[in-house]
Every structure is written in C-alpha cells, then in structure tokens.
Amino acid sequence: MNTVKIQTGETLLVAHRGLSGLEMENTCAAFVAAGNRSYFGIETDVHRTGDGGFILLHDRNTARVARDSIDVEETTFDTLRKLRLCDRDGTKNRADLHLPSLEEYVDICKRYEKACVLELKSDFTEEEVRGIIGRVKALGWLDHVIFIAFDYENLLRVRKILPEQPCQFLTETIPEGLAEKLAASRMGLDVYYPALTRELVQRFHEKGVQVNCWTVNEKADAERLMDWGVDFITTNILEKE
Ligand code: G3P
Ligand code: CA
C-alpha cells in the first residue's frame, strides 16, 4: 500500500488519525508515518480515562482496535496503556502498537514540525480542557495546535481559556446561520466533505471562516474541493505530490 499523490496548491493536508491509510489508526506508528511525509498536520482523538488522565483513540471502547472490549472512561490510564493493539490486517504481532499518550503524540508532532489537529472527543470539563492545554504547553507546542470538536461547548471552553487559539467546529451538516455563528466566535469549520458546495465554501470565506473537510480519500473528490478553495483536507491516504 502506498499513498496517492496529488497536487495541493494552497490547500493543506492533514493526516487523519495519523497516516491511517498506511499504519494502524491513532498509533505512534501512524503519527511518525505522517511526520515523515509532507503533511501540514496530524489529526487524532483524545478521551478522558477513568482516573483523570488522557489517552488517544477514536472510539469510547477498545473493541475495534484491540479486540478486548474495554470502556475507556471507566478504565485507568495504566491499564489502557498495557493493551496491545491490532495491526491494520487484524494481526496482533506488533509490540509497538498501543494507545498513545497525549505527550507521545505532541512530541512526535513537535519532532517533525507538524500541526497538532486535536479532536476533543469526551465532553470535557473546563478543568480537563485546562489540563490538556497545560500538557501541550509544557511541551512547547501549543502555538501549533488546532482544537477540533463536534461538541461546540468543548470549543467554547478552549476559547475561554485561549481567546486566540485556532479551533474548528466538526459537523456533518451545515445548518443556516453556521457561518455567522463561527465567524462570531472566530472558529473554523471542519465538515463532512459531501455537505460542501462551491457556494458554501465561498459563504464561509466571505465571513472569514476557514474550511477543513473530512475524510477525503479519493483524488477526484480532493481535486473538486481544492478547486472550490477549501483551506484544509483531512485524509487517510492522499499525499502532496
Ligand atoms: O478530522 C475530523 C474527523 O476526525 C471527524 O471524524 O469520526 O474520524 O473523528 P472522526
Ligand atoms: Ca477525529
């Protein structure tokens, strides 16, 4: 398996869950694979653990990535870290595949000079958001983080603590008034790409709202979206030529 090369022009590519088209999603291997290539940023998903820590995975439960079914928010960080993850082909032979810590992810982004595109998956409290921000800041990479979330309240908590931090609101649909709402809170859009049209991209841009879209894995879709002027494309497998 290889990446699919595209000419990107001004559009920035973000590796979704790391370079998850080549390596197991949301693992250090996937983050390093993206780090070694020309991506602008590396996306991942952060959850709270049962003992007040943070760990990176997409689902609330480990069944899909580890076969063992464990509820993340009910389980301690140390227990979750001991899990060995499956590889992309379902085998479980690699000792390096485990659930990454927030620090491991930020450290890899920093080492390879990539933006962190950090999705806040749990409905975090303000204290927890402060905790996440504090950990990234301690590693000296906060200026390179875009916070993304489907839960708008999560982004408002970030906005309260860090008025200037880049944030993007994740959504599958674009209701009336969203461009104005995001412009007022100085947030970007991160949308399921079939919901976009050329006119919508233009409307968001007229309001000064940047447009990211997910998860674009076909070259033809990416080329259409780039022609419409999207600012970011989040992808599992496309790579800048
Ligand atoms: O980058 C946005 C995208 O990650 C949102 O969808 O389900 O992969 O978290 P999901
Ligand atoms: Ca995500």
Short mmCIF file of C-alpha atoms and ligand atoms in Angstrom, two decimals:
data_model
loop_
_atom_site.label_atom_id
_atom_site.label_comp_id
_atom_site.label_asym_id
_atom_site.label_seq_id
_atom_site.Cartn_x
_atom_site.Cartn_y
_atom_site.Cartn_z
CA MET A 1 0.00 0.00 0.00
CA ASN A 2 1.18 3.49 -0.85
CA THR A 3 -0.14 7.00 -0.54
CA VAL A 4 -1.98 8.53 -3.50
CA LYS A 5 -0.16 11.61 -4.75
CA ILE A 6 -1.99 14.86 -5.55
CA GLN A 7 -1.03 18.43 -6.34
CA THR A 8 -2.38 20.51 -3.48
CA GLY A 9 -1.69 24.16 -4.35
CA GLU A 10 -2.66 26.29 -1.35
CA THR A 11 -4.67 23.56 0.39
CA LEU A 12 -3.06 22.00 3.46
CA LEU A 13 -3.31 18.25 4.06
CA VAL A 14 -3.99 16.77 7.49
CA ALA A 15 -3.29 13.09 8.14
CA HIS A 16 -6.45 11.59 9.67
CA ARG A 17 -5.81 9.57 12.87
CA GLY A 18 -2.16 9.74 11.77
CA LEU A 19 -1.42 8.32 8.34
CA SER A 20 -4.12 5.72 8.94
CA GLY A 21 -4.21 4.51 5.34
CA LEU A 22 -0.76 3.01 5.90
CA GLU A 23 -0.45 2.36 9.63
CA MET A 24 -2.93 1.42 12.36
CA GLU A 25 -5.01 4.50 13.20
CA ASN A 26 -4.12 6.66 16.19
CA THR A 27 -0.82 4.91 16.97
CA CYS A 28 2.66 6.35 17.23
CA ALA A 29 3.49 4.41 14.03
CA ALA A 30 0.73 6.31 12.17
CA PHE A 31 1.89 9.65 13.62
CA VAL A 32 5.52 9.01 12.63
CA ALA A 33 4.47 7.87 9.13
CA ALA A 34 2.69 11.22 8.70
CA GLY A 35 5.62 13.02 10.30
CA ASN A 36 8.00 11.61 7.72
CA ARG A 37 5.89 12.98 4.88
CA SER A 38 4.77 16.39 3.68
CA TYR A 39 1.58 16.74 5.75
CA PHE A 40 0.78 20.07 7.34
CA GLY A 41 -0.83 18.44 10.36
CA ILE A 42 -1.64 15.20 12.13
CA GLU A 43 -5.16 14.62 13.45
CA THR A 44 -6.00 12.48 16.47
CA ASP A 45 -8.77 11.95 19.06
CA VAL A 46 -8.40 12.42 22.82
CA HIS A 47 -10.59 10.85 25.53
CA ARG A 48 -10.53 11.11 29.31
CA THR A 49 -9.58 7.97 31.22
CA GLY A 50 -11.29 6.69 34.38
CA ASP A 51 -8.56 8.10 36.61
CA GLY A 52 -8.43 11.62 35.20
CA GLY A 53 -5.83 11.05 32.51
CA PHE A 54 -5.96 11.41 28.74
CA ILE A 55 -5.47 8.80 26.05
CA LEU A 56 -5.72 8.78 22.26
CA LEU A 57 -8.21 6.65 20.37
CA HIS A 58 -11.29 7.20 18.27
CA ASP A 59 -13.96 5.08 19.94
CA ARG A 60 -15.20 5.10 23.55
CA ASN A 61 -14.37 1.40 23.71
CA THR A 62 -11.26 -0.52 22.66
CA ALA A 63 -13.04 -3.46 20.95
CA ARG A 64 -12.47 -2.35 17.34
CA VAL A 65 -8.74 -1.62 17.71
CA ALA A 66 -7.67 -4.19 20.33
CA ARG A 67 -10.33 -6.96 20.22
CA ASP A 68 -10.55 -6.76 24.04
CA SER A 69 -13.58 -4.66 24.88
CA ILE A 70 -12.79 -2.01 27.50
CA ASP A 71 -14.69 1.21 28.19
CA VAL A 72 -12.05 3.93 28.11
CA GLU A 73 -13.70 6.32 30.55
CA GLU A 74 -14.15 3.51 33.11
CA THR A 75 -10.54 2.35 32.98
CA THR A 76 -7.25 3.68 34.33
CA PHE A 77 -4.62 5.13 32.05
CA ASP A 78 -2.08 2.47 33.08
CA THR A 79 -4.48 -0.39 32.28
CA LEU A 80 -5.27 1.10 28.87
CA ARG A 81 -1.58 1.55 28.11
CA LYS A 82 -0.93 -2.17 28.66
CA LEU A 83 -3.28 -3.12 25.82
CA ARG A 84 -1.63 -4.31 22.65
CA LEU A 85 -3.48 -3.07 19.56
CA CYS A 86 -4.21 -5.00 16.38
CA ASP A 87 -2.40 -4.02 13.20
CA ARG A 88 -4.39 -2.91 10.13
CA ASP A 89 -4.69 -6.51 8.94
CA GLY A 90 -6.14 -7.65 12.27
CA THR A 91 -3.00 -9.44 13.48
CA LYS A 92 -1.64 -8.71 16.91
CA ASN A 93 2.08 -9.30 16.50
CA ARG A 94 3.48 -5.81 16.92
CA ALA A 95 4.64 -4.78 20.39
CA ASP A 96 4.82 -1.12 19.32
CA LEU A 97 1.08 -0.72 18.73
CA HIS A 98 -0.56 0.69 21.84
CA LEU A 99 -2.84 3.59 22.74
CA PRO A 100 -0.67 6.73 22.67
CA SER A 101 -0.49 9.29 25.43
CA LEU A 102 -1.13 12.94 24.63
CA GLU A 103 2.55 13.60 25.32
CA GLU A 104 3.74 10.95 22.81
CA TYR A 105 1.56 12.49 20.10
CA VAL A 106 2.62 16.08 20.76
CA ASP A 107 6.25 15.01 20.98
CA ILE A 108 6.06 13.37 17.52
CA CYS A 109 4.28 16.41 16.01
CA LYS A 110 6.97 18.65 17.50
CA ARG A 111 9.84 16.46 16.32
CA TYR A 112 8.54 16.51 12.73
CA GLU A 113 7.26 20.12 12.94
CA LYS A 114 3.63 19.22 12.23
CA ALA A 115 0.50 20.95 13.46
CA CYS A 116 -1.49 19.01 16.05
CA VAL A 117 -5.12 18.75 14.95
CA LEU A 118 -6.50 17.56 18.26
CA GLU A 119 -10.11 16.36 18.45
CA LEU A 120 -11.67 16.68 21.90
CA LYS A 121 -13.86 13.54 21.93
CA SER A 122 -15.10 13.43 25.53
CA ASP A 123 -17.42 16.16 26.85
CA PHE A 124 -14.54 17.66 28.80
CA THR A 125 -14.95 19.92 31.81
CA GLU A 126 -13.18 23.27 31.85
CA GLU A 127 -10.66 21.80 34.29
CA GLU A 128 -9.94 18.93 31.90
CA VAL A 129 -9.54 21.30 28.96
CA ARG A 130 -7.11 23.31 31.11
CA GLY A 131 -5.29 20.04 31.81
CA ILE A 132 -4.94 19.20 28.11
CA ILE A 133 -3.79 22.72 27.29
CA GLY A 134 -1.30 22.64 30.16
CA ARG A 135 0.24 19.38 28.97
CA VAL A 136 0.67 20.64 25.41
CA LYS A 137 2.03 23.96 26.65
CA ALA A 138 4.58 22.17 28.86
CA LEU A 139 5.92 20.52 25.70
CA GLY A 140 6.27 23.91 23.99
CA TRP A 141 3.92 23.13 21.08
CA LEU A 142 0.68 24.93 21.94
CA ASP A 143 1.21 27.50 19.16
CA HIS A 144 0.93 24.63 16.67
CA VAL A 145 -2.39 23.17 17.87
CA ILE A 146 -5.79 23.40 16.20
CA PHE A 147 -8.52 22.14 18.53
CA ILE A 148 -11.46 20.43 16.79
CA ALA A 149 -14.71 19.06 18.28
CA PHE A 150 -18.26 18.06 17.39
CA ASP A 151 -19.25 19.35 20.85
CA TYR A 152 -19.32 23.13 20.40
CA GLU A 153 -19.18 23.56 24.20
CA ASN A 154 -15.73 21.93 24.20
CA LEU A 155 -14.53 24.59 21.78
CA LEU A 156 -16.10 27.38 23.84
CA ARG A 157 -14.12 26.09 26.84
CA VAL A 158 -10.92 26.30 24.77
CA ARG A 159 -11.93 29.76 23.55
CA LYS A 160 -12.49 30.97 27.16
CA ILE A 161 -9.00 29.85 28.20
CA LEU A 162 -7.20 30.73 24.95
CA PRO A 163 -9.05 33.52 23.08
CA GLU A 164 -6.74 33.35 20.05
CA GLN A 165 -6.27 29.58 19.69
CA PRO A 166 -7.28 28.08 16.31
CA CYS A 167 -10.45 26.00 16.73
CA GLN A 168 -12.59 24.21 14.13
CA PHE A 169 -16.15 23.02 14.66
CA LEU A 170 -16.79 19.48 13.41
CA THR A 171 -20.13 18.87 11.76
CA GLU A 172 -21.79 16.52 9.29
CA THR A 173 -24.25 19.15 8.05
CA ILE A 174 -24.28 22.89 7.54
CA PRO A 175 -27.37 24.49 9.11
CA GLU A 176 -28.47 28.03 8.23
CA GLY A 177 -26.50 30.61 10.18
CA LEU A 178 -23.44 28.44 10.89
CA ALA A 179 -21.06 30.73 9.01
CA GLU A 180 -22.19 33.71 11.09
CA LYS A 181 -22.01 31.71 14.35
CA LEU A 182 -18.46 30.52 13.67
CA ALA A 183 -17.35 33.95 12.50
CA ALA A 184 -18.64 35.46 15.75
CA SER A 185 -16.60 33.01 17.83
CA ARG A 186 -13.59 33.14 15.44
CA MET A 187 -13.74 29.42 14.75
CA GLY A 188 -13.16 27.48 11.58
CA LEU A 189 -15.35 24.81 10.02
CA ASP A 190 -14.37 21.12 9.80
CA VAL A 191 -17.11 19.43 7.81
CA TYR A 192 -18.02 16.06 6.29
CA TYR A 193 -17.00 16.86 2.72
CA PRO A 194 -20.22 15.75 0.87
CA ALA A 195 -22.05 18.57 2.71
CA LEU A 196 -19.94 21.21 0.91
CA THR A 197 -20.64 23.09 -2.29
CA ARG A 198 -18.64 25.76 -4.07
CA GLU A 199 -21.19 28.35 -2.87
CA LEU A 200 -20.89 27.22 0.77
CA VAL A 201 -17.09 27.42 0.70
CA GLN A 202 -17.45 30.94 -0.69
CA ARG A 203 -20.00 31.89 2.01
CA PHE A 204 -17.71 30.73 4.83
CA HIS A 205 -14.75 32.51 3.28
CA GLU A 206 -16.74 35.73 2.94
CA LYS A 207 -17.25 35.56 6.71
CA GLY A 208 -13.56 34.93 7.28
CA VAL A 209 -14.11 31.29 8.32
CA GLN A 210 -11.53 28.74 7.18
CA VAL A 211 -12.82 25.43 5.80
CA ASN A 212 -11.43 22.00 6.62
CA CYS A 213 -13.18 18.83 5.39
CA TRP A 214 -13.05 15.09 6.17
CA THR A 215 -12.37 12.36 5.32
CA VAL A 216 -11.31 12.77 1.69
CA ASN A 217 -9.59 9.70 0.26
CA GLU A 218 -10.37 9.92 -3.45
CA LYS A 219 -8.19 12.09 -5.67
CA ALA A 220 -11.17 13.32 -7.72
CA ASP A 221 -13.02 14.48 -4.59
CA ALA A 222 -9.91 16.29 -3.34
CA GLU A 223 -9.39 18.00 -6.69
CA ARG A 224 -13.00 19.24 -6.73
CA LEU A 225 -12.74 20.53 -3.15
CA MET A 226 -9.43 22.25 -3.89
CA ASP A 227 -10.99 23.89 -6.95
CA TRP A 228 -13.65 25.28 -4.59
CA GLY A 229 -10.84 26.67 -2.42
CA VAL A 230 -11.02 24.63 0.80
CA ASP A 231 -8.20 25.51 3.18
CA PHE A 232 -7.55 22.02 4.57
CA ILE A 233 -8.26 18.45 3.52
CA THR A 234 -8.21 15.72 6.15
CA THR A 235 -7.28 12.39 4.59
CA ASN A 236 -6.24 8.81 5.36
CA ILE A 237 -4.15 8.31 2.24
CA LEU A 238 -3.78 11.30 -0.09
CA GLU A 239 -0.34 12.91 -0.05
CA LYS A 240 1.08 16.09 -1.55
CA GLU A 241 2.96 15.35 -4.78
O1 G3P B 1 -10.91 15.11 11.28
C1 G3P B 1 -12.26 15.04 11.53
C2 G3P B 1 -12.71 13.66 11.71
O2 G3P B 1 -11.79 13.04 12.51
C3 G3P B 1 -14.04 13.56 12.31
O3 G3P B 1 -14.49 12.26 12.28
O4 G3P B 1 -15.12 10.19 13.29
O5 G3P B 1 -12.87 10.39 12.34
O6 G3P B 1 -13.40 11.54 14.44
P1 G3P B 1 -13.94 11.04 13.12
CA CA B 2 -11.30 12.58 14.69
#
